XYZ file of C-alpha atoms in Angstrom:
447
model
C 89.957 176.857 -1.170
C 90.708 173.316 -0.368
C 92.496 172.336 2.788
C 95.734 170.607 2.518
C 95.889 167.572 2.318
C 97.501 165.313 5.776
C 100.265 163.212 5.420
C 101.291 160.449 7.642
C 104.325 157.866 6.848
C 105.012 154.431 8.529
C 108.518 152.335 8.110
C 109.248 149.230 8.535
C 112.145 147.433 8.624
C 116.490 148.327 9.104
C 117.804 151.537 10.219
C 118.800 152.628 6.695
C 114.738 152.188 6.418
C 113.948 153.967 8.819
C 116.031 157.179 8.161
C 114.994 157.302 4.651
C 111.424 157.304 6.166
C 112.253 160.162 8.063
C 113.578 161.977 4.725
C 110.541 160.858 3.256
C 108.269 162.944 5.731
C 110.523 165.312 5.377
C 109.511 165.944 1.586
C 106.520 166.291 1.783
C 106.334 168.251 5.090
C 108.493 170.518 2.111
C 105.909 170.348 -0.023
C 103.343 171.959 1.954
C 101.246 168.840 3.163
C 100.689 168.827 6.768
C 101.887 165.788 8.899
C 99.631 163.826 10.804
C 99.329 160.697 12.710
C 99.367 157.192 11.491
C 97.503 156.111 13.950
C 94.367 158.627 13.115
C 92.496 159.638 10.301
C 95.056 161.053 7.007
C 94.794 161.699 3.739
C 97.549 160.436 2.513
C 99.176 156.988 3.900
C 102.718 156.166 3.098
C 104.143 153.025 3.801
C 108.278 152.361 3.527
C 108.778 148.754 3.592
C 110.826 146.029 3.831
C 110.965 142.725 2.195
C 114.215 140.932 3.812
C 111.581 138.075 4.981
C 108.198 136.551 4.047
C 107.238 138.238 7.300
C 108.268 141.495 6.848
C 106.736 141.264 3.948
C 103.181 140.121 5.874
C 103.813 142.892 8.077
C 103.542 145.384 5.501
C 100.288 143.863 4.395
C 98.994 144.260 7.546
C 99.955 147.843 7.553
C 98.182 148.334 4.868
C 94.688 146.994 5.830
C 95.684 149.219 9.026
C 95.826 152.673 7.062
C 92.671 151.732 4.782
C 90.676 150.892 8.097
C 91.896 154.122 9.492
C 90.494 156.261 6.378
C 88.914 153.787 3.550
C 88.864 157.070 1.125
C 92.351 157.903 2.136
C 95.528 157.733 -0.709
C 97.029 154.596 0.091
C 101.160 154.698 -1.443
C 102.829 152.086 -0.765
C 106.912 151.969 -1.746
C 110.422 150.881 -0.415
C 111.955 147.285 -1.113
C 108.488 145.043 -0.798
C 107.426 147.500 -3.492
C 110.325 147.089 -5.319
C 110.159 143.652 -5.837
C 106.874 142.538 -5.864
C 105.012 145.753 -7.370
C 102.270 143.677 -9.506
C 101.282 141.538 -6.263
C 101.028 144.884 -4.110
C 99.093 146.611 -6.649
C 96.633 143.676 -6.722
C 95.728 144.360 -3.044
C 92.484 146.059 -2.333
C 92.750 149.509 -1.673
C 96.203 150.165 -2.655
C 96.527 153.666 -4.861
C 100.144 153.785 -5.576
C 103.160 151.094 -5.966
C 106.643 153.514 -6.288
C 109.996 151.923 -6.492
C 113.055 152.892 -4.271
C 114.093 155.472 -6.996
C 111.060 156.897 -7.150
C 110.336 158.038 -3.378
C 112.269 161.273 -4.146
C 109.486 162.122 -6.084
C 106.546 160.980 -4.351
C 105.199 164.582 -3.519
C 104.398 165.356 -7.363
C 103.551 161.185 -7.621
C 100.818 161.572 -5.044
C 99.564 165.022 -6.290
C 99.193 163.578 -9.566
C 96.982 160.344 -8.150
C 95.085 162.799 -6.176
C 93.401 164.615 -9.386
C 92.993 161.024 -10.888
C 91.771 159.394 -7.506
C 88.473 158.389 -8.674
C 89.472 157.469 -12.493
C 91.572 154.188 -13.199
C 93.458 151.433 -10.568
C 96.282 151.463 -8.828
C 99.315 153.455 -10.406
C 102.690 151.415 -10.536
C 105.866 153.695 -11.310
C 108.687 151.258 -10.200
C 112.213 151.157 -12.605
C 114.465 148.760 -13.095
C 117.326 149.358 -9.905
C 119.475 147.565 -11.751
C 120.693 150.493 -13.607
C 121.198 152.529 -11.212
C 124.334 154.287 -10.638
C 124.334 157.367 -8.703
C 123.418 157.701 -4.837
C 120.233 158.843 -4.741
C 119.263 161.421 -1.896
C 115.531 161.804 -0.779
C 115.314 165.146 0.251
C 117.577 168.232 0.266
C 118.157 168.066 4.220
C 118.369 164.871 6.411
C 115.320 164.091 7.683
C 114.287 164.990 11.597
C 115.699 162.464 13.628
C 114.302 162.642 17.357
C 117.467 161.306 19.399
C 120.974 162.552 19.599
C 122.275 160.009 17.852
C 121.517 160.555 14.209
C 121.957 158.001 11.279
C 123.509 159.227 7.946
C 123.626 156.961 5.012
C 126.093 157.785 3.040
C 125.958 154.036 0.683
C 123.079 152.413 -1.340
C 123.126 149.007 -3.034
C 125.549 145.519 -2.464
C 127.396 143.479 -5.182
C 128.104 140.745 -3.051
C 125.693 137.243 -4.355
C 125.148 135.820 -0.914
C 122.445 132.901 -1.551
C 119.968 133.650 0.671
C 119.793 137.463 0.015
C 117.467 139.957 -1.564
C 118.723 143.061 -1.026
C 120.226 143.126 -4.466
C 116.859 143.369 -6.013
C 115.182 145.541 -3.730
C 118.365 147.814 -3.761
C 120.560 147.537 -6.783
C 124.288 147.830 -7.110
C 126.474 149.843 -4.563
C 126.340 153.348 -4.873
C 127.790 156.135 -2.597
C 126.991 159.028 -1.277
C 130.322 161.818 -2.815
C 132.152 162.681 0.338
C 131.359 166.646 0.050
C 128.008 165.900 0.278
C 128.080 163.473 3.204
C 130.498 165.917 5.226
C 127.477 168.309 4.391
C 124.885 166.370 5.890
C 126.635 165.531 8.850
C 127.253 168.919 9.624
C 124.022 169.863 9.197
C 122.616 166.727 11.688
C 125.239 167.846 14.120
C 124.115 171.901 13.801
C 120.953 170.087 14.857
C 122.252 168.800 18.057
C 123.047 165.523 17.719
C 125.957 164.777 19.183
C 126.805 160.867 17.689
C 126.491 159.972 14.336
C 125.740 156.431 13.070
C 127.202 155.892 9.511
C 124.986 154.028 7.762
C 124.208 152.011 4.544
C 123.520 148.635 3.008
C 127.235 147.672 2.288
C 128.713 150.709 4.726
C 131.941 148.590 3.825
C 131.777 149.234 0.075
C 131.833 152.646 0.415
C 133.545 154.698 -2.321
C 134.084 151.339 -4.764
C 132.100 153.298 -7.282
C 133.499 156.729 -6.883
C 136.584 158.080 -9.168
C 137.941 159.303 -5.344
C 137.171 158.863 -1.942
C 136.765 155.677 0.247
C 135.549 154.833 4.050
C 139.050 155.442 5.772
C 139.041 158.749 4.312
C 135.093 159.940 4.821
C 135.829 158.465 8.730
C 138.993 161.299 8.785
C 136.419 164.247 7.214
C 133.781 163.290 9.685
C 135.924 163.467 12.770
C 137.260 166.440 11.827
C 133.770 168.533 11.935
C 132.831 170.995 14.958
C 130.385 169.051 17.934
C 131.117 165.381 16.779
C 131.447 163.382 19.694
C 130.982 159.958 18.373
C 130.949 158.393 15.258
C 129.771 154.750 14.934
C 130.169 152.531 12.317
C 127.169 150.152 10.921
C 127.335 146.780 9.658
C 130.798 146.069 8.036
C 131.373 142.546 6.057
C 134.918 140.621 7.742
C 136.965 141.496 5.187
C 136.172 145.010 5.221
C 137.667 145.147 9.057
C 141.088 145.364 7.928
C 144.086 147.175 9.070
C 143.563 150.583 7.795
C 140.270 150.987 9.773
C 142.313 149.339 12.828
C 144.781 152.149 12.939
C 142.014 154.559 12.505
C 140.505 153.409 15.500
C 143.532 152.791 17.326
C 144.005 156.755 16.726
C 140.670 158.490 17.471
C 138.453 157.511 20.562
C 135.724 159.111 18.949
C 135.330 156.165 16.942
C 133.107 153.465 19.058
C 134.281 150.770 20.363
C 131.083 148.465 18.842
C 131.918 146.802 15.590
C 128.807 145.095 13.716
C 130.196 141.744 11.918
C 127.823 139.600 10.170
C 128.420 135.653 10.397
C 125.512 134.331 8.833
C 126.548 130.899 10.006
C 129.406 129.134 11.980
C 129.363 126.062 9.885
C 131.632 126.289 6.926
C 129.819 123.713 4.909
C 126.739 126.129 5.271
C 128.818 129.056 4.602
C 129.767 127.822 1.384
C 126.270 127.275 0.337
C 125.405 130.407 1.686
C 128.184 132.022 -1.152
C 129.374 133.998 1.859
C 133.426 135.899 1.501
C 134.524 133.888 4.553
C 134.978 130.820 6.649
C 135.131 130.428 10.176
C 139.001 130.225 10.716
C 139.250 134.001 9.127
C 136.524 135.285 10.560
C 137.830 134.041 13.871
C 141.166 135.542 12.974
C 139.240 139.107 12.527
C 137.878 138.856 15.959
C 141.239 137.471 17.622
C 143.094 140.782 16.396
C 140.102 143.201 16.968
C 140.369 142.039 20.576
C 143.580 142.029 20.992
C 143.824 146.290 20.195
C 140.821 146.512 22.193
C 140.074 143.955 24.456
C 136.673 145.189 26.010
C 135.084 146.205 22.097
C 131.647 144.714 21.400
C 130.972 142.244 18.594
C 127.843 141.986 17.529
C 126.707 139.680 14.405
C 123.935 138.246 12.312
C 122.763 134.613 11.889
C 120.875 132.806 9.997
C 119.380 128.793 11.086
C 117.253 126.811 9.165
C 119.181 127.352 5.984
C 118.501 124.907 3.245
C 120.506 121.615 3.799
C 121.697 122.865 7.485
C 121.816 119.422 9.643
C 121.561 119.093 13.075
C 125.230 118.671 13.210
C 125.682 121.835 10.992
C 123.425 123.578 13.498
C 125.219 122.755 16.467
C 128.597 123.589 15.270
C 127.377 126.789 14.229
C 126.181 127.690 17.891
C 128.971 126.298 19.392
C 131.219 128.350 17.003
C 128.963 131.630 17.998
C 129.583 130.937 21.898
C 133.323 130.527 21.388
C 132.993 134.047 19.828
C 131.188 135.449 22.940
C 129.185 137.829 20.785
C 128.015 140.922 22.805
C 124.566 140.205 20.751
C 123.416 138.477 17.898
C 120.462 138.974 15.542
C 118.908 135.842 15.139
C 116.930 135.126 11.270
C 114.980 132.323 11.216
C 115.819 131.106 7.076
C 113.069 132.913 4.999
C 112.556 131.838 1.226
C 112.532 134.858 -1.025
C 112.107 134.225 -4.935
C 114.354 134.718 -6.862
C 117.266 134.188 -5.144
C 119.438 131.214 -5.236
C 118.134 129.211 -2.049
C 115.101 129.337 -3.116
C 115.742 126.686 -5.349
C 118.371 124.702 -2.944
C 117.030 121.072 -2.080
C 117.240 120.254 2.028
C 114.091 122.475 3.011
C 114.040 122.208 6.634
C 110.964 122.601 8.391
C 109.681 125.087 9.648
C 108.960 124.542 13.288
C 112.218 122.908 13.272
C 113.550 126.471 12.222
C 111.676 127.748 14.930
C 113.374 125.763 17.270
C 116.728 126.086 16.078
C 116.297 130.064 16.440
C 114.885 129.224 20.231
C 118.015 128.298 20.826
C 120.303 130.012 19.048
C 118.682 132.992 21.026
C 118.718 131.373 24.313
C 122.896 130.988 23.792
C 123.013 134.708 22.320
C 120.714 136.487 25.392
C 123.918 134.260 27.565
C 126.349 136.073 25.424
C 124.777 139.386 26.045
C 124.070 138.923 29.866
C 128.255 137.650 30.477
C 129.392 140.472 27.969
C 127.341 143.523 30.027
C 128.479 141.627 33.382
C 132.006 142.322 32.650
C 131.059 146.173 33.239
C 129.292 145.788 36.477
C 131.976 148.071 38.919
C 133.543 149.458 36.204
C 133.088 152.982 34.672
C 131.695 153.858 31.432
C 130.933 156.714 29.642
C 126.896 157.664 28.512
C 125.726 159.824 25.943
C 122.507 160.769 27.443
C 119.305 159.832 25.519
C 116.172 160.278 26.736
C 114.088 160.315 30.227
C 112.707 156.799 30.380
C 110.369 154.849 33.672
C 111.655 152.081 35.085
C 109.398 150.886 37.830
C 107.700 154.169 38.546
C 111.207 155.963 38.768
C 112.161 158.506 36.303
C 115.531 157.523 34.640
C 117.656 158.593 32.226
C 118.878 156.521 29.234
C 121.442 156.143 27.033
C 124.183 153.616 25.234
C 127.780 153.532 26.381
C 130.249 153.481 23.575
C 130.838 149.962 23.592
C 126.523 150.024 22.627
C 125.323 149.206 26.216
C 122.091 150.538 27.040
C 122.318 151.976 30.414
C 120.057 154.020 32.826
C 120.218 156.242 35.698
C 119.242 158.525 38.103
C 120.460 161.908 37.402
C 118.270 164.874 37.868
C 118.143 167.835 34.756
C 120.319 164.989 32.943
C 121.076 166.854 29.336
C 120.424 164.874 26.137
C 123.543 165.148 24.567
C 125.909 165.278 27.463
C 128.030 162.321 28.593
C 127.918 161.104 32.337
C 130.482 158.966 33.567
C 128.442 156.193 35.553
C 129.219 152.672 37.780
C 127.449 149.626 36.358
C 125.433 147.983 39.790
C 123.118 145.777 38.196
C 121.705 143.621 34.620
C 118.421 144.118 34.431
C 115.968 143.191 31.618
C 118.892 143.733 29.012
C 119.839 147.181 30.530
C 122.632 148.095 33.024
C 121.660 150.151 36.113
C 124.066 152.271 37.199
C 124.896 155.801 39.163
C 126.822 158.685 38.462
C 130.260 159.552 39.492
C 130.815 162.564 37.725
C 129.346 164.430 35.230
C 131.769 165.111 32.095
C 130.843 169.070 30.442
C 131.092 168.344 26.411
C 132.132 171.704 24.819
């Protein structure tokens, strides 16, 4: 009888990635196939990738020559949004067994089981449909897949409508589709049965949740989840400026459970780069947004996305867009150095800048936002905050325990037998290496 054959899967890319990679080991660990390590010797190699830049896109490459070095004779699949979009050039690569589509990774159990018997009769195997046409949410697996902290990511959204220029998501992902609210309350109940204690709604237009459903909408899915048994915090992903509007103001004005972090991507502070960039605001509304966030709640953190380098971005354009992100204080920003990606509209924009000139831009563009970061976490040195505990972590040969504050502060401390999963009310002392150091001043018992 023939030993099972070992699995191992590898993710790259955003969170949403890298919980339906967890789903995705969770299938086959369903389907009988032993998990193994990446890192070793496997049988089968499945890589969830990304494609949001040229170099994620290199990344997954190199992944790839990883896996085949690991085992040469091992089943190389390869799927997720690089595979989406660029199936024919990923099925060219040496070695590759398998190109599958984002639809398709519910399947891939009976997909590789299939390539298995055929392994040494024809090339690679593309099954990739058009995403397009999709219009239902599409689970992975039965069960959300084991997530090792206590803060557990459910995506309950697929897909974006929105046309922003320098964007391939739409491609790789399709239109926006939602996950019905029965069966998100479902799956949150069962992550929190599980022990985690905060749950991280997540998606690729969070926002845009419920758009394509006869009933239900965000507002209403945020009053279901905080209703459930053990929830202790519920954060919100990536919302679009518009979508922070006043329903989901008096929501959080009502319930502390909801965070106090709000991710709100700019993309750029320069309107005339906005507008090229197709994006649903300017900077006087999204300014606005901010001004009335703060004023409800003055100590919330605002974290955002940019992009520099974008086609026909001047120096002047650059500058007004960092000066515009440093009026904003952001408590962090993720900085994207422009990457091309066929087939979307700035591909073909004139204005190419550079690219170490990109490079520099994004040098400092991240110089101003680790500023931002530093002045936002000193404004919590002396003053308490609450920590969902983590994990035990070493910070210069002392055992610590970590965790993020509500307001999405990592923080660590001494605290001996700390619990994962129970808040400790600490004093910030010190920044440190983009952590605040702090000590306990009372534990707080979560029921």
């Amino acid at each position: 009888m023939n030993e099972p054959k070992s699995f191992a899967v590898y993710t790259l890319g955003c969170k949403v990635n890298q919980e339906e990679g967890a789903e995705l080991a969770a299938l086959f660990r369903q389907a009988g196939y032993p998990e193994g390590d990446f890192a070793g010797p496997c049988d089968i190699y499945i890589i969830n990738t990304c494609t949001v830049t040229h170099m994620a896109d290199r990344k997954s490459r190199q992944v790839m020559r990883r896996a085949k070095k690991n085992n040469p004779e091992a089943l190389l699949i390869i799927t997720g949004c690089y595979a989406q979009t660029s199936a024919a050039e990923i099925a060219a690569i040496e070695g590759v067994d398998l190109v599958a589509g984002v639809a398709e990774r519910a399947f891939l159990p009976q997909l590789a089981a299939q390539k298995l018997r055929e392994k040494n009769g024809g090339g690679p195997r593309i099954e990739v449909s058009d995403i397009k046409t999709s219009a239902v949410f599409q689970t992975i697996s039965d069960f959300p897949g084991q997530q090792p902290r206590v803060r557990a990511y459910l995506k309950v959204e697929d897909g974006c409508d929105q046309s922003c220029a320098y964007c391939i998501v739409p491609r790789a992902r399709g239109p926006v589709r939602s996950l019905p609210p029965r069966q998100a309350l479902s799956r949150a109940a069962a992550l929190l049965e599980a022990g985690h204690r905060e749950i991280v709604l997540s998606g690729i237009h969070v926002g845009a949740y419920g758009q394509d459903l006869p009933e239900g909408d965000l507002p209403g899915l945020i009053r279901g989840l905080l209703a459930l048994p053990g929830l202790l915090r519920l954060r919100l992903s990536s919302l679009e400026p518009q979508q922070v509007n006043e329903e989901l103001l008096c929501l959080m004005r009502a319930e502390e459970k909801i965070c106090r972090h709000l991710h709100i991507p700019l993309q750029s502070g320069c309107d005339r780069t906005l507008a090229a960039m197709n994006r649903s605001t300017d900077s006087a509304r999204y300014a606005g947004i901010i001004e009335e966030l703060r004023r409800d709640f003055p100590d919330i953190a605002v974290t955002t996305d940019m992009i520099v380098g974008f086609p026909g971005e001047s120096e002047e354009d650059f500058a007004a867009s960092r000066a515009f992100a440093e009026e904003m204080a952001f408590a962090g920003i993720h900085v994207f150095p422009f990457s091309v990606r066929k087939g979307t509209a700035a591909a073909a924009l004139p204005g190419r800048v550079p690219t170490p000139l990109i490079r520099q831009r994004a040098a400092l563009l991240s110089q101003s936002a680790q500023k931002l970061t530093a002045a936002y976490a000193a404004r919590f040195i002396g003053r308490p905050l609450r920590v969902l505990a983590e994990q035990t972590v070493e910070r210069s040969g002392q055992k610590l325990c970590f965790g993020h504050s509500d307001n999405y502060l990592g923080v660590v401390f001494a605290q001996e037998n700390a619990a994962r999963g129970e808040v400790y009310e600490v004093v910030g002392k010190k920044w440190q290496n983009g952590e605040i150091f702090a000590c306990v001043v009372g534990g707080i018992k979560v029921e």
